[in-house]
Amino acid sequence: TLAAASLAPDTKAVLTASPTTGPVNSKVAVTATGLTPGVAVRVDWSTVVGNRVNCTGTCWTFASIPLGGGTAGADGTLASTAVTVPDNLGGWHVIQLVQNNKVMAQTPFFVKRSLYSYPLRVKAGKLFYVHLKGVGWTQLDNTIAVTYDNSYIGYACGFNSNGDVVIPILATGGPGTHLIDLGPLLYT
């Protein structure tokens, strides 16, 4: 999602985000220098929309989600502006600053996959759910392998669901500790 082709050719703006990685709904401080003084600044989140299911032709495209904004100061700076990482796809994204419909500066941000909810205790024979947020969209972070007590039971994908994945699992085995592992899997 980071491409120099979309930057205004004459921009001198520099964007800083802190932190540069985190889960969905985390707060990010955005500051900038070198913007056009006194002009409105929009903070955009660059992401993708689409899918890879039965895909032929154009399967996904870039999209922007507005996160807020402000006005560049007389010295061309944007004071620290807090934005929230969208509850959407995980993986690599870009925070962009837009003035007069031109991308003036951008910086990468990595959205970490996170466990959103899961039960601590279940009864044998009952269905339970493991809920993840921030599952990615690329071939490297779209798919999650699921193992239950060291046996592969399937996989889950996050692109079609905008990074929000709920995995249904049937509790099996006797009383005691059982392990569920969620690991990387290359989507092909």
PDB file of C-alpha atoms in Angstrom:
ATOM      1  CA  THR A   1       0.000   0.000   0.000  1.00  0.00           C
ATOM      2  CA  LEU A   2       3.037   2.307   0.066  1.00  0.00           C
ATOM      3  CA  ALA A   3       3.652   3.724  -3.405  1.00  0.00           C
ATOM      4  CA  ALA A   4       5.688   6.785  -4.366  1.00  0.00           C
ATOM      5  CA  ALA A   5       3.558   7.095  -7.535  1.00  0.00           C
ATOM      6  CA  SER A   6       0.683   8.672  -5.602  1.00  0.00           C
ATOM      7  CA  LEU A   7       2.794  11.375  -3.922  1.00  0.00           C
ATOM      8  CA  ALA A   8       2.627  14.987  -5.089  1.00  0.00           C
ATOM      9  CA  PRO A   9       5.799  15.369  -7.186  1.00  0.00           C
ATOM     10  CA  ASP A  10       6.965  18.593  -5.521  1.00  0.00           C
ATOM     11  CA  THR A  11       6.180  17.718  -1.902  1.00  0.00           C
ATOM     12  CA  LYS A  12       8.723  18.285   0.840  1.00  0.00           C
ATOM     13  CA  ALA A  13       6.399  17.089   3.603  1.00  0.00           C
ATOM     14  CA  VAL A  14       7.537  14.507   6.125  1.00  0.00           C
ATOM     15  CA  LEU A  15       5.037  12.466   8.147  1.00  0.00           C
ATOM     16  CA  THR A  16       5.867  10.775  11.439  1.00  0.00           C
ATOM     17  CA  ALA A  17       3.630   8.216  13.161  1.00  0.00           C
ATOM     18  CA  SER A  18       4.169   6.905  16.662  1.00  0.00           C
ATOM     19  CA  PRO A  19       3.946   4.004  17.169  1.00  0.00           C
ATOM     20  CA  THR A  20       4.389   2.448  13.704  1.00  0.00           C
ATOM     21  CA  THR A  21       2.743  -0.845  14.609  1.00  0.00           C
ATOM     22  CA  GLY A  22      -0.210  -1.953  16.723  1.00  0.00           C
ATOM     23  CA  PRO A  23      -3.570  -3.766  16.787  1.00  0.00           C
ATOM     24  CA  VAL A  24      -6.883  -2.449  15.450  1.00  0.00           C
ATOM     25  CA  ASN A  25      -8.407   0.371  17.523  1.00  0.00           C
ATOM     26  CA  SER A  26      -4.994   1.459  18.847  1.00  0.00           C
ATOM     27  CA  LYS A  27      -4.126   5.167  18.962  1.00  0.00           C
ATOM     28  CA  VAL A  28      -1.424   6.641  16.743  1.00  0.00           C
ATOM     29  CA  ALA A  29       0.095  10.127  17.062  1.00  0.00           C
ATOM     30  CA  VAL A  30       0.610  11.748  13.660  1.00  0.00           C
ATOM     31  CA  THR A  31       2.845  14.808  13.147  1.00  0.00           C
ATOM     32  CA  ALA A  32       4.220  16.408  10.006  1.00  0.00           C
ATOM     33  CA  THR A  33       6.514  19.119   8.700  1.00  0.00           C
ATOM     34  CA  GLY A  34       6.874  20.674   5.251  1.00  0.00           C
ATOM     35  CA  LEU A  35       3.139  20.957   4.477  1.00  0.00           C
ATOM     36  CA  THR A  36       1.543  23.903   2.675  1.00  0.00           C
ATOM     37  CA  PRO A  37       0.981  26.479   5.459  1.00  0.00           C
ATOM     38  CA  GLY A  38      -2.585  27.327   6.486  1.00  0.00           C
ATOM     39  CA  VAL A  39      -4.182  24.625   4.299  1.00  0.00           C
ATOM     40  CA  ALA A  40      -6.506  21.884   5.568  1.00  0.00           C
ATOM     41  CA  VAL A  41      -4.883  18.458   6.037  1.00  0.00           C
ATOM     42  CA  ARG A  42      -6.816  15.192   5.826  1.00  0.00           C
ATOM     43  CA  VAL A  43      -5.349  12.065   7.429  1.00  0.00           C
ATOM     44  CA  ASP A  44      -6.213   8.974   5.360  1.00  0.00           C
ATOM     45  CA  TRP A  45      -5.738   5.282   5.985  1.00  0.00           C
ATOM     46  CA  SER A  46      -4.699   3.486   2.797  1.00  0.00           C
ATOM     47  CA  THR A  47      -6.019  -0.069   2.642  1.00  0.00           C
ATOM     48  CA  VAL A  48      -7.455  -2.518   0.128  1.00  0.00           C
ATOM     49  CA  VAL A  49     -10.926  -3.891  -0.561  1.00  0.00           C
ATOM     50  CA  GLY A  50     -11.912  -7.009  -2.491  1.00  0.00           C
ATOM     51  CA  ASN A  51     -11.239 -10.701  -2.188  1.00  0.00           C
ATOM     52  CA  ARG A  52      -9.385 -13.682  -3.594  1.00  0.00           C
ATOM     53  CA  VAL A  53     -12.328 -16.103  -3.658  1.00  0.00           C
ATOM     54  CA  ASN A  54     -12.954 -17.401  -7.201  1.00  0.00           C
ATOM     55  CA  CYS A  55     -11.048 -14.379  -8.370  1.00  0.00           C
ATOM     56  CA  THR A  56     -10.578 -13.557 -12.055  1.00  0.00           C
ATOM     57  CA  GLY A  57      -9.507 -10.170 -13.378  1.00  0.00           C
ATOM     58  CA  THR A  58      -9.333  -7.356 -10.827  1.00  0.00           C
ATOM     59  CA  CYS A  59      -9.930  -8.926  -7.434  1.00  0.00           C
ATOM     60  CA  TRP A  60      -9.009  -6.071  -5.136  1.00  0.00           C
ATOM     61  CA  THR A  61      -8.261  -2.372  -5.260  1.00  0.00           C
ATOM     62  CA  PHE A  62      -6.802   0.340  -3.054  1.00  0.00           C
ATOM     63  CA  ALA A  63      -9.161   2.405  -0.899  1.00  0.00           C
ATOM     64  CA  SER A  64      -8.812   5.264   1.575  1.00  0.00           C
ATOM     65  CA  ILE A  65     -10.519   5.626   4.932  1.00  0.00           C
ATOM     66  CA  PRO A  66     -10.536   9.168   6.385  1.00  0.00           C
ATOM     67  CA  LEU A  67      -9.158   9.247   9.950  1.00  0.00           C
ATOM     68  CA  GLY A  68      -9.452  12.955  10.739  1.00  0.00           C
ATOM     69  CA  GLY A  69      -7.409  15.999  10.027  1.00  0.00           C
ATOM     70  CA  GLY A  70      -6.523  19.563  10.883  1.00  0.00           C
ATOM     71  CA  THR A  71      -4.872  22.598   9.376  1.00  0.00           C
ATOM     72  CA  ALA A  72      -1.167  23.049   8.725  1.00  0.00           C
ATOM     73  CA  GLY A  73       0.326  25.801  10.870  1.00  0.00           C
ATOM     74  CA  ALA A  74       1.949  28.945   9.490  1.00  0.00           C
ATOM     75  CA  ASP A  75       5.262  27.058   9.563  1.00  0.00           C
ATOM     76  CA  GLY A  76       3.837  24.099   7.577  1.00  0.00           C
ATOM     77  CA  THR A  77       3.643  21.742  10.542  1.00  0.00           C
ATOM     78  CA  LEU A  78       0.795  19.553  11.663  1.00  0.00           C
ATOM     79  CA  ALA A  79       0.699  19.366  15.445  1.00  0.00           C
ATOM     80  CA  SER A  80       0.327  15.934  16.993  1.00  0.00           C
ATOM     81  CA  THR A  81      -3.008  14.546  15.888  1.00  0.00           C
ATOM     82  CA  ALA A  82      -4.303  11.315  17.431  1.00  0.00           C
ATOM     83  CA  VAL A  83      -5.921   8.865  15.015  1.00  0.00           C
ATOM     84  CA  THR A  84      -7.377   5.416  15.624  1.00  0.00           C
ATOM     85  CA  VAL A  85      -6.340   2.367  13.593  1.00  0.00           C
ATOM     86  CA  PRO A  86      -9.526   1.206  11.816  1.00  0.00           C
ATOM     87  CA  ASP A  87     -11.182  -2.054  12.876  1.00  0.00           C
ATOM     88  CA  ASN A  88     -10.347  -3.573   9.523  1.00  0.00           C
ATOM     89  CA  LEU A  89      -7.667  -5.587   7.760  1.00  0.00           C
ATOM     90  CA  GLY A  90      -4.331  -6.281   9.370  1.00  0.00           C
ATOM     91  CA  GLY A  91      -0.875  -6.304   7.853  1.00  0.00           C
ATOM     92  CA  TRP A  92       0.855  -3.412   6.088  1.00  0.00           C
ATOM     93  CA  HIS A  93      -1.042  -0.183   5.490  1.00  0.00           C
ATOM     94  CA  VAL A  94      -0.151   3.449   4.915  1.00  0.00           C
ATOM     95  CA  ILE A  95      -1.096   6.625   6.759  1.00  0.00           C
ATOM     96  CA  GLN A  96      -1.294   9.505   4.275  1.00  0.00           C
ATOM     97  CA  LEU A  97      -1.610  13.272   4.613  1.00  0.00           C
ATOM     98  CA  VAL A  98      -3.686  14.903   1.893  1.00  0.00           C
ATOM     99  CA  GLN A  99      -3.846  18.614   1.042  1.00  0.00           C
ATOM    100  CA  ASN A 100      -5.875  19.947  -1.909  1.00  0.00           C
ATOM    101  CA  ASN A 101      -6.572  16.336  -2.985  1.00  0.00           C
ATOM    102  CA  LYS A 102      -2.841  15.550  -3.265  1.00  0.00           C
ATOM    103  CA  VAL A 103      -0.941  13.064  -1.104  1.00  0.00           C
ATOM    104  CA  MET A 104       1.740  15.213   0.501  1.00  0.00           C
ATOM    105  CA  ALA A 105       3.335  12.614   2.795  1.00  0.00           C
ATOM    106  CA  GLN A 106       2.897   9.004   3.820  1.00  0.00           C
ATOM    107  CA  THR A 107       4.362   6.447   6.186  1.00  0.00           C
ATOM    108  CA  PRO A 108       3.840   2.680   6.589  1.00  0.00           C
ATOM    109  CA  PHE A 109       1.977   1.180   9.547  1.00  0.00           C
ATOM    110  CA  PHE A 110       1.733  -2.520  10.423  1.00  0.00           C
ATOM    111  CA  VAL A 111      -1.532  -3.736  11.977  1.00  0.00           C
ATOM    112  CA  LYS A 112      -0.901  -6.693  14.271  1.00  0.00           C
ATOM    113  CA  ARG A 113      -3.281  -9.637  14.352  1.00  0.00           C
ATOM    114  CA  SER A 114      -4.856  -9.983  17.791  1.00  0.00           C
ATOM    115  CA  LEU A 115      -7.062 -12.319  19.791  1.00  0.00           C
ATOM    116  CA  TYR A 116     -10.327 -10.494  20.420  1.00  0.00           C
ATOM    117  CA  SER A 117     -12.238 -13.086  22.414  1.00  0.00           C
ATOM    118  CA  TYR A 118     -12.120 -16.773  23.327  1.00  0.00           C
ATOM    119  CA  PRO A 119     -13.507 -18.899  26.158  1.00  0.00           C
ATOM    120  CA  LEU A 120     -11.270 -20.160  28.965  1.00  0.00           C
ATOM    121  CA  ARG A 121     -13.462 -23.173  29.741  1.00  0.00           C
ATOM    122  CA  VAL A 122     -15.668 -25.281  27.494  1.00  0.00           C
ATOM    123  CA  LYS A 123     -17.514 -28.565  27.833  1.00  0.00           C
ATOM    124  CA  ALA A 124     -16.845 -31.530  25.560  1.00  0.00           C
ATOM    125  CA  GLY A 125     -19.292 -31.666  22.673  1.00  0.00           C
ATOM    126  CA  LYS A 126     -20.001 -27.910  22.771  1.00  0.00           C
ATOM    127  CA  LEU A 127     -19.243 -25.461  19.981  1.00  0.00           C
ATOM    128  CA  PHE A 128     -17.085 -22.474  20.943  1.00  0.00           C
ATOM    129  CA  TYR A 129     -15.559 -19.571  19.049  1.00  0.00           C
ATOM    130  CA  VAL A 130     -12.131 -17.975  18.756  1.00  0.00           C
ATOM    131  CA  HIS A 131     -12.453 -14.387  17.510  1.00  0.00           C
ATOM    132  CA  LEU A 132      -9.511 -12.592  15.846  1.00  0.00           C
ATOM    133  CA  LYS A 133      -9.126  -9.009  14.638  1.00  0.00           C
ATOM    134  CA  GLY A 134      -6.613  -7.528  12.220  1.00  0.00           C
ATOM    135  CA  VAL A 135      -6.151 -10.557   9.981  1.00  0.00           C
ATOM    136  CA  GLY A 136      -4.365  -9.367   6.847  1.00  0.00           C
ATOM    137  CA  TRP A 137      -4.989  -9.242   3.134  1.00  0.00           C
ATOM    138  CA  THR A 138      -1.744 -10.323   1.466  1.00  0.00           C
ATOM    139  CA  GLN A 139      -0.824 -13.919   0.659  1.00  0.00           C
ATOM    140  CA  LEU A 140       1.492 -13.834   3.679  1.00  0.00           C
ATOM    141  CA  ASP A 141      -1.002 -12.719   6.336  1.00  0.00           C
ATOM    142  CA  ASN A 142      -4.492 -13.544   4.995  1.00  0.00           C
ATOM    143  CA  THR A 143      -4.713 -17.134   6.204  1.00  0.00           C
ATOM    144  CA  ILE A 144      -4.387 -18.770   9.633  1.00  0.00           C
ATOM    145  CA  ALA A 145      -3.799 -22.481  10.200  1.00  0.00           C
ATOM    146  CA  VAL A 146      -5.744 -23.928  13.150  1.00  0.00           C
ATOM    147  CA  THR A 147      -4.546 -26.925  15.150  1.00  0.00           C
ATOM    148  CA  TYR A 148      -6.351 -28.518  18.082  1.00  0.00           C
ATOM    149  CA  ASP A 149      -4.230 -30.709  20.376  1.00  0.00           C
ATOM    150  CA  ASN A 150      -1.516 -30.923  17.691  1.00  0.00           C
ATOM    151  CA  SER A 151      -3.950 -31.965  14.938  1.00  0.00           C
ATOM    152  CA  TYR A 152      -4.572 -29.708  11.971  1.00  0.00           C
ATOM    153  CA  ILE A 153      -8.329 -29.003  11.810  1.00  0.00           C
ATOM    154  CA  GLY A 154      -8.500 -26.306   9.123  1.00  0.00           C
ATOM    155  CA  TYR A 155      -7.830 -22.706   8.346  1.00  0.00           C
ATOM    156  CA  ALA A 156      -9.459 -19.293   8.406  1.00  0.00           C
ATOM    157  CA  CYS A 157      -9.108 -16.297   6.060  1.00  0.00           C
ATOM    158  CA  GLY A 158      -9.464 -12.606   6.796  1.00  0.00           C
ATOM    159  CA  PHE A 159      -9.690 -10.680   3.516  1.00  0.00           C
ATOM    160  CA  ASN A 160     -13.409 -11.142   2.766  1.00  0.00           C
ATOM    161  CA  SER A 161     -14.343 -10.333   6.372  1.00  0.00           C
ATOM    162  CA  ASN A 162     -12.223  -7.140   6.585  1.00  0.00           C
ATOM    163  CA  GLY A 163      -9.825  -8.725   9.053  1.00  0.00           C
ATOM    164  CA  ASP A 164     -12.549  -9.890  11.463  1.00  0.00           C
ATOM    165  CA  VAL A 165     -12.403 -13.691  11.788  1.00  0.00           C
ATOM    166  CA  VAL A 166     -14.538 -15.939  13.986  1.00  0.00           C
ATOM    167  CA  ILE A 167     -13.398 -19.576  14.077  1.00  0.00           C
ATOM    168  CA  PRO A 168     -15.979 -22.134  15.270  1.00  0.00           C
ATOM    169  CA  ILE A 169     -14.424 -25.132  17.037  1.00  0.00           C
ATOM    170  CA  LEU A 170     -16.105 -28.198  18.522  1.00  0.00           C
ATOM    171  CA  ALA A 171     -14.679 -29.088  21.942  1.00  0.00           C
ATOM    172  CA  THR A 172     -13.479 -32.688  21.940  1.00  0.00           C
ATOM    173  CA  GLY A 173     -11.568 -34.902  24.323  1.00  0.00           C
ATOM    174  CA  GLY A 174     -11.807 -35.406  28.051  1.00  0.00           C
ATOM    175  CA  PRO A 175     -11.377 -33.037  30.978  1.00  0.00           C
ATOM    176  CA  GLY A 176      -8.051 -31.228  31.158  1.00  0.00           C
ATOM    177  CA  THR A 177      -5.939 -28.797  29.195  1.00  0.00           C
ATOM    178  CA  HIS A 178      -6.310 -28.703  25.421  1.00  0.00           C
ATOM    179  CA  LEU A 179      -4.215 -26.579  23.084  1.00  0.00           C
ATOM    180  CA  ILE A 180      -5.346 -24.504  20.132  1.00  0.00           C
ATOM    181  CA  ASP A 181      -2.582 -23.119  17.949  1.00  0.00           C
ATOM    182  CA  LEU A 182      -3.108 -20.385  15.357  1.00  0.00           C
ATOM    183  CA  GLY A 183      -0.196 -20.102  12.973  1.00  0.00           C
ATOM    184  CA  PRO A 184       0.828 -18.605   9.663  1.00  0.00           C
ATOM    185  CA  LEU A 185      -0.234 -20.306   6.464  1.00  0.00           C
ATOM    186  CA  LEU A 186       0.607 -19.200   2.927  1.00  0.00           C
ATOM    187  CA  TYR A 187      -2.534 -18.543   0.873  1.00  0.00           C
ATOM    188  CA  THR A 188      -2.274 -19.982  -2.641  1.00  0.00           C
TER     189      THR A 188
END
